[in-house]
Amino acid sequence: MSKDAVTAASAAYPKPAGQTFQYGTAGFRMKADLLPSVVFRVGLLAALRSRYRNGDVIGVMITASHNPPADNGVKLIDPLGEMLESSWEAHGTSLANAPTDDAVFDIYTKLESDFAVKPDVKARVVYGCDTRESSPALVKALKDALDALNVDSTDFGAVTTPQLHYVVRCLNTAGTDHAYGEPTLAGYYAKLSSAFNQLMAGRSNGTVTVDCANGVGGPKLRELIPHLASGTIDVAVTNDDTETFSKLNSQCGADYVKTNQRLPPSTNAQPLARYASLDGDADRIVYYYVDHSNVFHLLDGDKIATLAASFIVDLVRASGIDNFNLGVVQTAYANGSSTRYIEKLGLPVVCTPTGVKHLHHAALAYDCGVYFEANGHGTVLFSPEALRRISTHSPNSPAEQSALTSLKALTELINQTVGDALSDLLLVEVILAHKAWSPAQWDACYTDLPNRLEKAEVKDRNAYKTTDAERRLVEPEGLQARIDALVSKYHEARSFVRPSGTENVVRVYAEAATKSEADELAAKVKALLD
Ligand code: NG1
Ligand code: ZN
């Protein structure tokens, strides 16, 4: 590696003056025009991480998910398709904040020597982006960094975030006994659709209308649909205009539906028909429907988690597999009714701090860990031992055989690297088809407590320190006691305050027995902040 090559390439991407960057829950995310230097340096980090991992393939995804069209972002994907190991986030932060090109090079070489990275290991990196206007220029910044370090790199173009996670895992497991699949988009569609078609054999589930947030999920869902066996489901694709950049995540998409608790205005909703919305990079999904009185009902990540958990538990039992430990992982944003419902099912449920890496980690503790954020980001993990037991179990009856076949197919249908809206869409469709449930029957499992999510701009969000999986504040001193005093005045109420990991705000969540109580509690808690 030559210092000149790196500093000369870096000089084309000067760090904007006066900016401080931080690798947060979702990597780096901000207005796209601030990002070129950050993306360039993330390219260097990806190369270093790959070399540190002895040439494992590292992924780089350029996306700002559900954020507005003018934003963009970048994050790394670790070898098995997980989020970047947290201890490396700080190295990303220090590279991004290096004031000069020389400083960038010095930090890179210091990390190289601190980690005893061997000089002869070649880095391998794959990358992709969502459909934003700013993406091609940022991809170029990334490629310039990879080329300056002579990295073996592959551009996957516009892909969903979970597709890139899938490809990374496939590449790193190829030729092993835990090979994950063919490392191409064709391989991804083949894996999902063959499991789906097997699970849907002889079943038909009618129409589901999918709002794609005018993001990359639209074209990718259109690529998936022809692989689904005809007669199984009819997927009506809406909000899939990726040419008009300003439409991305605007008045549509999973975040809009979840935050506003209402239909995208463009929806011509038919009573009891199924609707789903993806977010801008298709790693989140929520479902919803309107009833005969035209009242909107949201089926969010909590409803998907409970649906998946109860279905898998039933299949495991019906297969004759015992001592199988299934748990559900949630965050503080999970509706209190969902937590009580899971407890009623007799399943363990744990709460972690916000951010998929925390949920994912906690889910690894179970034979099968179901994790979802209320906003619709989540998946189901099967441990290697669980997969082994499922594949070697001998059924004692045709009924056990049939349940076991379905269970095996489910492990293929679910994207186990990360929450994946396309995989989750097929999962929900399969379960509803097996149960012969309408969205209203699914919804009837439990009734959400009315809730309200607010954000507050405060002087310093770092002044807010939490404990107990972010459910309680330890700082500013005395604030938690004041929140508790408010909460005690409402029925079935809960409220918490935490600093956002992705925006410069503090979030306030409140739930209570009635909508007006939840709204009032959120407003009163918000009024305590400064
Ligand atoms: P922050 O900004 O830390 O609340 C948001 C979401 C998370 C997660 C991340 C990553 C809420 C309340 N928070 O985090 O669940 O999805 O973005 O995108 O939805
Ligand atoms: Zn997303």
Coordinates of C-alpha atoms and ligand atoms in Angstrom, one line a residue:
M1 CA 0.0 0.0 0.0
S2 CA 1.4 3.4 -0.9
K3 CA 0.9 6.4 1.3
D4 CA 0.7 8.6 -1.8
A5 CA -2.1 6.5 -3.4
V6 CA -4.2 6.9 -0.2
T7 CA -3.6 10.5 0.5
A8 CA -4.0 11.5 -3.1
A9 CA -7.3 9.7 -3.3
S10 CA -8.4 11.1 0.0
A11 CA -7.6 14.6 -1.1
A12 CA -10.6 14.4 -3.5
Y13 CA -12.9 14.0 -0.5
P14 CA -12.0 16.6 2.0
K15 CA -13.7 16.6 5.4
P16 CA -16.2 19.4 5.8
A17 CA -15.0 22.0 8.2
G18 CA -16.5 22.1 11.6
Q19 CA -18.3 18.7 11.4
T20 CA -18.0 15.9 14.0
F21 CA -19.1 12.5 12.8
Q22 CA -20.1 9.5 14.8
Y23 CA -20.6 5.9 13.8
G24 CA -24.0 5.3 15.5
T25 CA -26.7 2.6 15.6
A26 CA -27.2 2.8 11.9
G27 CA -23.6 3.7 10.9
F28 CA -23.1 7.2 9.7
R29 CA -26.3 9.0 8.6
M30 CA -26.9 12.6 7.7
K31 CA -27.4 15.1 4.8
A32 CA -25.8 13.4 1.8
D33 CA -23.7 16.4 0.9
L34 CA -21.7 16.0 4.2
L35 CA -21.0 12.3 3.5
P36 CA -18.3 11.9 0.7
S37 CA -15.3 12.1 3.0
V38 CA -17.1 9.8 5.5
V39 CA -17.9 7.2 2.9
F40 CA -14.3 7.3 1.5
R41 CA -12.9 6.6 5.0
V42 CA -15.5 3.9 5.7
G43 CA -14.1 2.3 2.5
L44 CA -10.6 2.2 4.2
L45 CA -12.1 0.8 7.4
A46 CA -13.9 -1.9 5.4
A47 CA -10.6 -2.9 3.8
L48 CA -8.8 -3.0 7.1
R49 CA -11.6 -5.0 8.7
S50 CA -11.4 -7.5 5.9
R51 CA -7.7 -7.9 6.2
Y52 CA -8.0 -8.1 10.0
R53 CA -10.4 -11.0 9.4
N54 CA -7.9 -12.7 7.1
G55 CA -9.6 -11.8 3.9
D56 CA -13.2 -12.5 4.9
V57 CA -15.6 -10.4 2.8
I58 CA -16.9 -7.3 4.4
G59 CA -20.0 -5.4 3.1
V60 CA -20.6 -1.7 2.8
M61 CA -24.2 -0.5 2.4
I62 CA -25.0 3.1 1.4
T63 CA -28.5 4.0 2.5
A64 CA -30.4 6.2 4.9
S65 CA -33.3 3.8 5.2
H66 CA -36.5 5.6 6.2
N67 CA -34.9 9.1 6.3
P68 CA -35.8 11.8 3.8
P69 CA -34.5 11.9 0.2
A70 CA -31.7 14.5 1.0
D71 CA -30.1 12.2 3.6
N72 CA -27.9 9.3 3.0
G73 CA -25.8 7.0 5.2
V74 CA -23.2 4.2 5.2
K75 CA -22.6 1.2 7.4
L76 CA -20.4 -1.9 7.4
I77 CA -21.6 -5.5 7.4
D78 CA -19.5 -8.1 9.2
P79 CA -18.6 -11.6 7.7
L80 CA -21.7 -13.5 8.8
G81 CA -24.0 -10.7 7.7
E82 CA -24.2 -9.1 11.2
M83 CA -23.8 -5.5 12.0
L84 CA -20.2 -4.3 12.5
E85 CA -18.8 -5.4 15.8
S86 CA -19.4 -2.5 18.2
S87 CA -15.7 -2.1 19.3
W88 CA -14.9 -1.1 15.7
E89 CA -17.4 1.7 15.5
A90 CA -15.0 3.9 17.3
H91 CA -12.3 3.3 14.6
G92 CA -14.9 4.4 12.0
T93 CA -15.5 7.5 14.1
S94 CA -11.8 8.4 14.4
L95 CA -11.2 7.9 10.7
A96 CA -14.2 10.0 9.8
N97 CA -13.0 12.9 12.1
A98 CA -9.3 12.9 11.0
P99 CA -8.7 16.5 10.1
T100 CA -6.3 15.9 7.1
D101 CA -5.4 13.3 4.5
D102 CA -2.1 12.6 6.3
A103 CA -4.1 12.1 9.5
V104 CA -6.4 9.6 7.7
F105 CA -3.4 7.7 6.6
D106 CA -1.7 7.8 10.0
I107 CA -4.9 6.5 11.8
Y108 CA -5.2 3.7 9.2
T109 CA -1.6 2.6 9.6
K110 CA -1.8 2.8 13.4
L111 CA -4.9 0.6 13.4
E112 CA -3.1 -1.8 11.0
S113 CA -0.2 -2.1 13.4
D114 CA -2.4 -2.2 16.6
F115 CA -4.4 -5.1 15.1
A116 CA -1.2 -6.7 13.7
V117 CA -2.8 -6.9 10.3
K118 CA -0.7 -9.0 8.0
P119 CA 0.6 -7.1 5.0
D120 CA 0.1 -9.9 2.5
V121 CA -3.7 -10.4 3.2
K122 CA -5.8 -9.1 0.4
A123 CA -9.0 -7.3 1.4
R124 CA -12.4 -8.3 -0.1
V125 CA -15.3 -5.9 0.0
V126 CA -18.8 -6.0 -1.6
Y127 CA -21.0 -3.0 -1.7
G128 CA -24.5 -1.7 -2.6
C129 CA -26.7 1.3 -2.3
D130 CA -30.4 2.3 -2.2
T131 CA -32.1 4.4 -4.9
R132 CA -31.2 7.9 -3.7
E133 CA -30.0 10.6 -6.0
S134 CA -26.8 11.0 -4.0
S135 CA -26.0 7.3 -4.0
P136 CA -23.8 7.1 -7.2
A137 CA -21.5 9.8 -6.1
L138 CA -21.1 8.2 -2.7
V139 CA -20.5 4.8 -4.4
K140 CA -17.7 6.5 -6.3
A141 CA -16.1 7.8 -3.1
L142 CA -16.2 4.3 -1.7
K143 CA -14.7 2.7 -4.8
D144 CA -11.9 5.3 -4.9
A145 CA -10.9 4.3 -1.4
L146 CA -11.1 0.6 -2.2
D147 CA -9.0 1.1 -5.3
A148 CA -6.4 3.2 -3.5
L149 CA -5.9 0.1 -1.3
N150 CA -6.1 -2.3 -4.1
V151 CA -9.1 -4.1 -2.6
D152 CA -10.8 -7.0 -4.5
S153 CA -14.3 -5.4 -4.6
T154 CA -17.7 -6.1 -6.2
D155 CA -20.5 -3.6 -6.8
F156 CA -24.0 -5.1 -6.3
G157 CA -25.6 -1.9 -7.4
A158 CA -29.0 -0.9 -6.0
V159 CA -30.0 -3.6 -3.5
T160 CA -32.0 -3.8 -0.3
T161 CA -29.9 -3.7 2.8
P162 CA -30.8 -7.3 3.7
Q163 CA -29.9 -8.6 0.3
L164 CA -26.4 -7.3 0.8
H165 CA -26.2 -8.9 4.3
Y166 CA -27.3 -12.2 2.6
V167 CA -24.6 -11.9 -0.1
V168 CA -21.9 -11.2 2.5
R169 CA -22.9 -14.3 4.5
C170 CA -23.1 -16.5 1.4
L171 CA -19.6 -15.5 0.3
N172 CA -18.0 -16.1 3.7
T173 CA -19.7 -19.5 4.2
A174 CA -19.3 -20.9 0.7
G175 CA -17.8 -24.4 0.7
T176 CA -18.4 -24.9 4.5
D177 CA -21.0 -27.1 6.1
H178 CA -23.0 -24.0 7.0
A179 CA -23.0 -22.6 3.4
Y180 CA -25.9 -20.0 3.4
G181 CA -26.7 -19.9 -0.3
E182 CA -25.7 -18.7 -3.7
P183 CA -24.0 -15.3 -3.3
T184 CA -26.1 -13.5 -5.9
L185 CA -29.5 -11.8 -6.1
A186 CA -30.7 -14.8 -8.2
G187 CA -29.6 -17.1 -5.4
Y188 CA -31.5 -14.9 -2.8
Y189 CA -34.7 -15.1 -4.8
A190 CA -34.3 -18.8 -5.4
K191 CA -33.7 -19.5 -1.7
L192 CA -36.7 -17.5 -0.5
S193 CA -39.1 -18.5 -3.2
S194 CA -38.3 -22.2 -3.1
A195 CA -39.0 -22.3 0.7
F196 CA -42.1 -20.1 0.2
N197 CA -43.5 -22.3 -2.6
Q198 CA -42.9 -25.4 -0.5
L199 CA -44.7 -23.9 2.5
M200 CA -47.6 -22.6 0.3
A201 CA -48.1 -25.9 -1.6
G202 CA -51.9 -26.3 -2.0
R203 CA -52.6 -23.0 -0.3
S204 CA -53.8 -19.7 -1.6
N205 CA -53.7 -16.5 0.2
G206 CA -55.4 -13.9 -2.1
T207 CA -54.0 -10.4 -2.5
V208 CA -51.6 -8.4 -0.4
T209 CA -50.9 -4.8 -1.4
V210 CA -47.3 -3.7 -0.7
D211 CA -46.3 0.0 -0.4
C212 CA -42.6 0.1 -1.2
A213 CA -41.9 3.6 0.1
N214 CA -40.8 4.5 -3.5
G215 CA -37.5 2.9 -2.5
V216 CA -35.3 0.0 -3.6
G217 CA -37.8 -2.5 -2.2
G218 CA -40.1 -1.8 -5.2
P219 CA -37.8 -3.1 -8.0
K220 CA -36.5 -5.9 -5.8
L221 CA -40.0 -7.1 -4.9
R222 CA -40.9 -7.0 -8.6
E223 CA -37.9 -9.2 -9.2
L224 CA -39.0 -11.7 -6.5
I225 CA -42.7 -12.0 -7.6
P226 CA -42.1 -14.1 -10.7
H227 CA -40.4 -16.7 -8.5
L228 CA -43.5 -17.2 -6.4
A229 CA -45.7 -20.1 -7.5
S230 CA -48.8 -18.9 -9.3
G231 CA -51.9 -19.2 -7.3
T232 CA -50.2 -18.8 -3.9
I233 CA -50.4 -15.1 -3.4
D234 CA -51.1 -12.1 -5.6
V235 CA -48.7 -9.2 -4.7
A236 CA -50.0 -5.8 -5.7
V237 CA -47.0 -3.4 -5.7
T238 CA -47.6 0.3 -5.0
N239 CA -45.4 3.3 -4.3
D240 CA -42.6 1.9 -6.4
D241 CA -41.5 5.1 -8.2
T242 CA -37.7 5.2 -7.7
E243 CA -37.2 7.7 -10.6
T244 CA -38.8 10.7 -8.8
F245 CA -36.2 11.0 -6.0
S246 CA -38.3 13.3 -3.9
K247 CA -41.0 10.6 -3.5
L248 CA -38.8 8.3 -1.4
N249 CA -40.3 7.7 2.1
S250 CA -42.7 10.7 1.4
Q251 CA -46.3 10.1 2.6
C252 CA -45.7 6.4 2.4
G253 CA -43.5 3.6 3.8
A254 CA -43.3 1.7 7.0
D255 CA -42.0 4.6 9.1
Y256 CA -44.8 6.9 7.9
V257 CA -47.4 4.3 8.7
K258 CA -46.0 3.3 12.1
T259 CA -45.3 6.9 13.2
N260 CA -48.6 8.4 12.1
Q261 CA -50.6 5.3 12.8
R262 CA -52.5 5.8 9.5
L263 CA -52.7 4.7 5.9
P264 CA -50.4 6.2 3.3
P265 CA -52.8 8.8 1.8
S266 CA -52.5 7.2 -1.7
T267 CA -54.1 4.0 -0.4
N268 CA -57.6 3.1 -1.6
A269 CA -58.2 0.7 1.3
Q270 CA -60.8 -2.0 1.0
P271 CA -62.2 -3.3 4.3
L272 CA -60.3 -6.4 5.7
A273 CA -57.8 -6.5 2.8
R274 CA -54.2 -6.9 3.7
Y275 CA -51.7 -4.1 3.3
A276 CA -48.0 -3.9 4.1
S277 CA -45.4 -1.1 3.9
L278 CA -41.7 -1.5 3.5
D279 CA -39.2 1.2 4.4
G280 CA -36.7 2.9 2.1
D281 CA -34.1 0.1 2.2
A282 CA -36.6 -2.8 2.8
D283 CA -35.3 -4.0 6.1
R284 CA -38.6 -3.1 7.9
I285 CA -42.2 -4.0 7.3
V286 CA -45.5 -3.3 9.0
Y287 CA -48.9 -4.6 8.0
Y288 CA -52.3 -2.9 8.4
Y289 CA -55.9 -3.1 7.4
V290 CA -59.1 -1.1 7.8
D291 CA -62.2 -2.7 9.3
H292 CA -65.8 -2.5 8.1
S293 CA -66.2 0.9 9.8
N294 CA -63.1 2.1 8.0
V295 CA -61.0 2.2 11.2
F296 CA -57.3 1.8 10.6
H297 CA -55.5 -1.1 12.4
L298 CA -51.8 -1.4 12.6
L299 CA -50.1 -4.8 12.7
D300 CA -46.6 -3.7 13.7
G301 CA -43.3 -5.5 14.5
D302 CA -44.8 -6.7 17.9
K303 CA -47.7 -8.3 16.1
I304 CA -45.3 -9.9 13.6
A305 CA -43.1 -11.2 16.4
T306 CA -46.0 -12.8 18.3
L307 CA -47.5 -14.3 15.1
A308 CA -44.1 -15.9 14.2
A309 CA -43.3 -17.0 17.7
S310 CA -46.7 -18.8 18.2
F311 CA -46.5 -20.4 14.8
I312 CA -43.0 -21.7 15.3
V313 CA -43.8 -23.0 18.8
D314 CA -46.7 -24.9 17.4
L315 CA -44.7 -26.4 14.5
V316 CA -41.9 -27.5 16.9
R317 CA -44.4 -29.3 19.1
A318 CA -46.2 -30.8 16.2
S319 CA -42.9 -32.1 14.8
G320 CA -42.3 -34.0 18.1
I321 CA -39.2 -32.1 19.0
D322 CA -39.0 -31.4 22.7
N323 CA -36.9 -29.3 25.0
F324 CA -36.8 -26.6 22.4
N325 CA -36.2 -23.2 23.8
L326 CA -37.9 -20.4 22.0
G327 CA -37.7 -16.8 23.2
V328 CA -38.9 -13.4 22.1
V329 CA -36.7 -10.3 22.2
Q330 CA -38.2 -6.8 22.3
T331 CA -37.3 -3.2 23.1
A332 CA -38.9 -0.7 25.4
Y333 CA -41.0 0.4 22.5
A334 CA -42.9 -2.9 22.3
N335 CA -46.5 -2.4 23.2
G336 CA -47.2 -3.6 26.8
S337 CA -50.1 -5.7 25.6
S338 CA -47.7 -7.7 23.3
T339 CA -45.4 -8.4 26.2
R340 CA -48.3 -9.7 28.3
Y341 CA -49.5 -11.8 25.4
I342 CA -46.1 -13.5 25.0
E343 CA -46.0 -14.2 28.7
K344 CA -49.5 -15.7 28.4
L345 CA -48.2 -18.0 25.7
G346 CA -45.7 -19.2 28.3
L347 CA -42.7 -18.0 26.3
P348 CA -39.7 -16.1 27.7
V349 CA -39.5 -12.5 26.7
V350 CA -36.6 -10.1 27.2
C351 CA -36.1 -6.4 26.7
T352 CA -32.9 -4.9 25.2
P353 CA -31.8 -1.4 24.4
T354 CA -32.9 0.0 21.0
G355 CA -30.8 -1.1 18.0
V356 CA -30.9 -4.3 16.1
K357 CA -27.4 -5.4 17.3
H358 CA -28.7 -5.6 20.9
L359 CA -31.8 -7.6 19.9
H360 CA -29.8 -9.9 17.6
H361 CA -27.3 -10.6 20.3
A362 CA -30.0 -11.4 22.9
A363 CA -31.8 -13.7 20.4
L364 CA -28.7 -15.8 20.0
A365 CA -29.3 -17.1 23.5
Y366 CA -32.2 -19.3 22.4
D367 CA -32.6 -22.4 20.2
C368 CA -34.9 -20.0 18.3
G369 CA -34.9 -16.3 19.1
V370 CA -37.6 -14.1 17.6
Y371 CA -36.7 -10.5 17.6
F372 CA -38.6 -7.5 16.3
E373 CA -38.5 -3.8 17.0
A374 CA -42.1 -2.4 17.2
N375 CA -41.3 -0.4 14.0
G376 CA -41.1 -3.7 12.0
H377 CA -37.4 -4.4 11.9
G378 CA -36.7 -8.0 12.9
T379 CA -36.1 -11.6 12.1
V380 CA -35.9 -15.1 13.6
L381 CA -32.7 -16.8 14.5
F382 CA -32.2 -20.6 14.8
S383 CA -29.1 -21.7 16.6
P384 CA -26.7 -24.1 14.8
E385 CA -27.7 -26.8 17.3
A386 CA -31.4 -26.1 16.6
L387 CA -30.8 -26.4 12.9
R388 CA -29.0 -29.7 13.4
R389 CA -31.8 -31.1 15.6
I390 CA -34.4 -30.0 13.0
S391 CA -32.6 -31.6 10.2
T392 CA -31.8 -34.9 12.0
H393 CA -35.1 -35.4 13.9
S394 CA -37.0 -38.6 12.9
P395 CA -40.8 -38.0 12.9
N396 CA -43.1 -40.6 14.3
S397 CA -46.2 -39.9 12.2
P398 CA -47.2 -38.3 8.9
A399 CA -48.4 -35.3 11.0
E400 CA -45.0 -34.9 12.6
Q401 CA -43.4 -35.3 9.2
S402 CA -45.5 -32.6 7.7
A403 CA -44.8 -30.2 10.6
L404 CA -41.1 -30.9 10.4
T405 CA -41.0 -30.3 6.6
S406 CA -42.7 -26.9 7.2
L407 CA -40.3 -26.1 10.0
K408 CA -37.3 -26.8 7.8
A409 CA -38.6 -24.7 5.0
L410 CA -39.2 -21.8 7.5
T411 CA -35.5 -21.8 8.4
E412 CA -34.8 -21.3 4.7
L413 CA -37.5 -18.7 4.2
I414 CA -36.3 -16.5 7.1
N415 CA -33.3 -14.2 6.4
Q416 CA -31.3 -15.1 9.5
T417 CA -28.6 -12.4 8.9
V418 CA -30.8 -9.4 9.6
G419 CA -34.4 -8.1 9.5
D420 CA -35.6 -8.4 5.9
A421 CA -38.9 -6.9 4.8
L422 CA -39.2 -9.2 1.7
S423 CA -38.5 -12.3 3.7
D424 CA -40.8 -11.1 6.6
L425 CA -43.5 -10.4 4.0
L426 CA -43.4 -14.0 2.8
L427 CA -43.2 -15.3 6.4
V428 CA -46.3 -13.5 7.4
E429 CA -48.1 -14.6 4.3
V430 CA -47.2 -18.2 4.9
I431 CA -48.4 -18.1 8.5
L432 CA -51.7 -16.4 7.7
A433 CA -52.3 -18.9 4.9
H434 CA -51.5 -21.8 7.3
K435 CA -53.8 -20.4 10.0
A436 CA -56.4 -19.3 7.4
W437 CA -56.5 -16.0 9.3
S438 CA -57.7 -12.6 8.0
P439 CA -55.8 -9.6 9.2
A440 CA -58.6 -9.0 11.7
Q441 CA -58.2 -12.5 13.2
W442 CA -54.4 -11.9 13.5
D443 CA -55.1 -8.5 15.1
A444 CA -57.5 -10.1 17.6
C445 CA -54.7 -11.9 19.4
Y446 CA -54.3 -8.9 21.7
T447 CA -55.3 -5.3 21.7
D448 CA -52.6 -2.7 21.6
L449 CA -52.5 -0.2 24.4
P450 CA -52.9 3.3 22.9
N451 CA -49.5 4.9 22.6
R452 CA -47.7 8.0 21.5
L453 CA -44.1 8.6 20.4
E454 CA -42.8 12.1 20.4
K455 CA -39.4 13.7 19.9
A456 CA -38.0 16.7 21.7
E457 CA -35.1 18.9 20.7
V458 CA -33.1 19.4 23.8
K459 CA -30.0 21.4 24.6
D460 CA -27.8 18.3 25.0
R461 CA -29.2 14.8 24.3
N462 CA -26.0 13.3 25.8
A463 CA -27.2 14.6 29.2
Y464 CA -29.8 11.8 29.1
K465 CA -28.4 8.6 30.5
T466 CA -30.6 5.5 30.8
T467 CA -30.6 2.1 32.5
D468 CA -32.8 -1.0 32.6
A469 CA -32.8 -1.4 28.8
E470 CA -33.5 2.3 28.4
R471 CA -36.7 2.1 30.4
R472 CA -35.4 4.4 33.1
L473 CA -33.3 7.6 33.3
V474 CA -30.4 7.9 35.7
E475 CA -29.6 11.4 34.4
P476 CA -30.6 14.2 34.5
E477 CA -30.9 13.6 38.2
G478 CA -34.4 13.6 39.6
L479 CA -36.2 13.5 36.2
Q480 CA -37.1 9.8 36.4
A481 CA -38.9 10.4 39.7
R482 CA -41.0 13.2 38.0
I483 CA -41.8 10.9 35.1
D484 CA -42.9 8.1 37.6
A485 CA -45.1 10.6 39.4
L486 CA -46.9 11.5 36.2
V487 CA -47.2 7.8 35.1
S488 CA -48.9 6.9 38.4
K489 CA -51.8 9.3 37.5
Y490 CA -52.8 7.3 34.5
H491 CA -54.3 3.8 33.9
E492 CA -52.1 1.0 32.7
A493 CA -49.5 3.6 31.9
R494 CA -45.9 3.4 31.0
S495 CA -43.6 6.2 29.8
F496 CA -39.8 6.5 29.2
V497 CA -37.4 9.0 27.7
R498 CA -34.2 8.1 25.9
P499 CA -31.7 9.9 23.6
S500 CA -32.1 8.8 19.9
G501 CA -29.1 7.0 18.4
T502 CA -29.8 8.2 14.9
E503 CA -31.1 11.8 15.3
N504 CA -30.2 14.7 17.5
V505 CA -33.3 14.4 19.6
V506 CA -34.6 12.8 22.7
R507 CA -37.6 10.4 22.3
V508 CA -40.6 10.3 24.6
Y509 CA -42.8 7.2 24.6
A510 CA -46.1 6.9 26.5
E511 CA -48.8 4.3 26.6
A512 CA -52.0 4.1 28.6
A513 CA -55.4 2.7 28.8
T514 CA -57.0 5.3 26.5
K515 CA -55.7 7.4 23.6
S516 CA -56.3 10.7 25.4
E517 CA -54.4 9.5 28.4
A518 CA -51.4 8.3 26.3
D519 CA -51.4 11.6 24.4
E520 CA -51.7 13.7 27.6
L521 CA -49.0 11.6 29.4
A522 CA -46.6 12.0 26.4
A523 CA -47.2 15.8 26.3
K524 CA -46.6 16.1 30.1
V525 CA -43.4 14.1 30.1
K526 CA -42.2 16.0 27.1
A527 CA -42.8 19.3 29.0
L528 CA -40.4 18.1 31.7
L529 CA -37.5 18.1 29.3
D530 CA -35.1 20.9 28.4
Ligands
NG1_1 P1 -33.3 5.8 17.5 O1 -33.2 7.1 16.7 O2 -32.1 5.5 18.3 O3 -34.6 5.9 18.3 C1 -34.3 4.5 15.4 C2 -35.5 3.5 15.8 C3 -34.9 2.2 16.2 C4 -33.9 1.7 15.1 C5 -32.9 2.7 14.6 C6 -32.1 2.3 13.5 C7 -37.6 4.0 17.0 C8 -38.2 4.6 18.2 N1 -36.2 4.0 16.9 O4 -33.5 4.6 16.5 O5 -35.9 1.3 16.5 O6 -34.7 1.1 14.0 O7 -33.6 4.0 14.3 O8 -32.6 2.6 12.2 O9 -38.2 3.5 16.1
ZN2 ZN -34.4 0.5 7.0

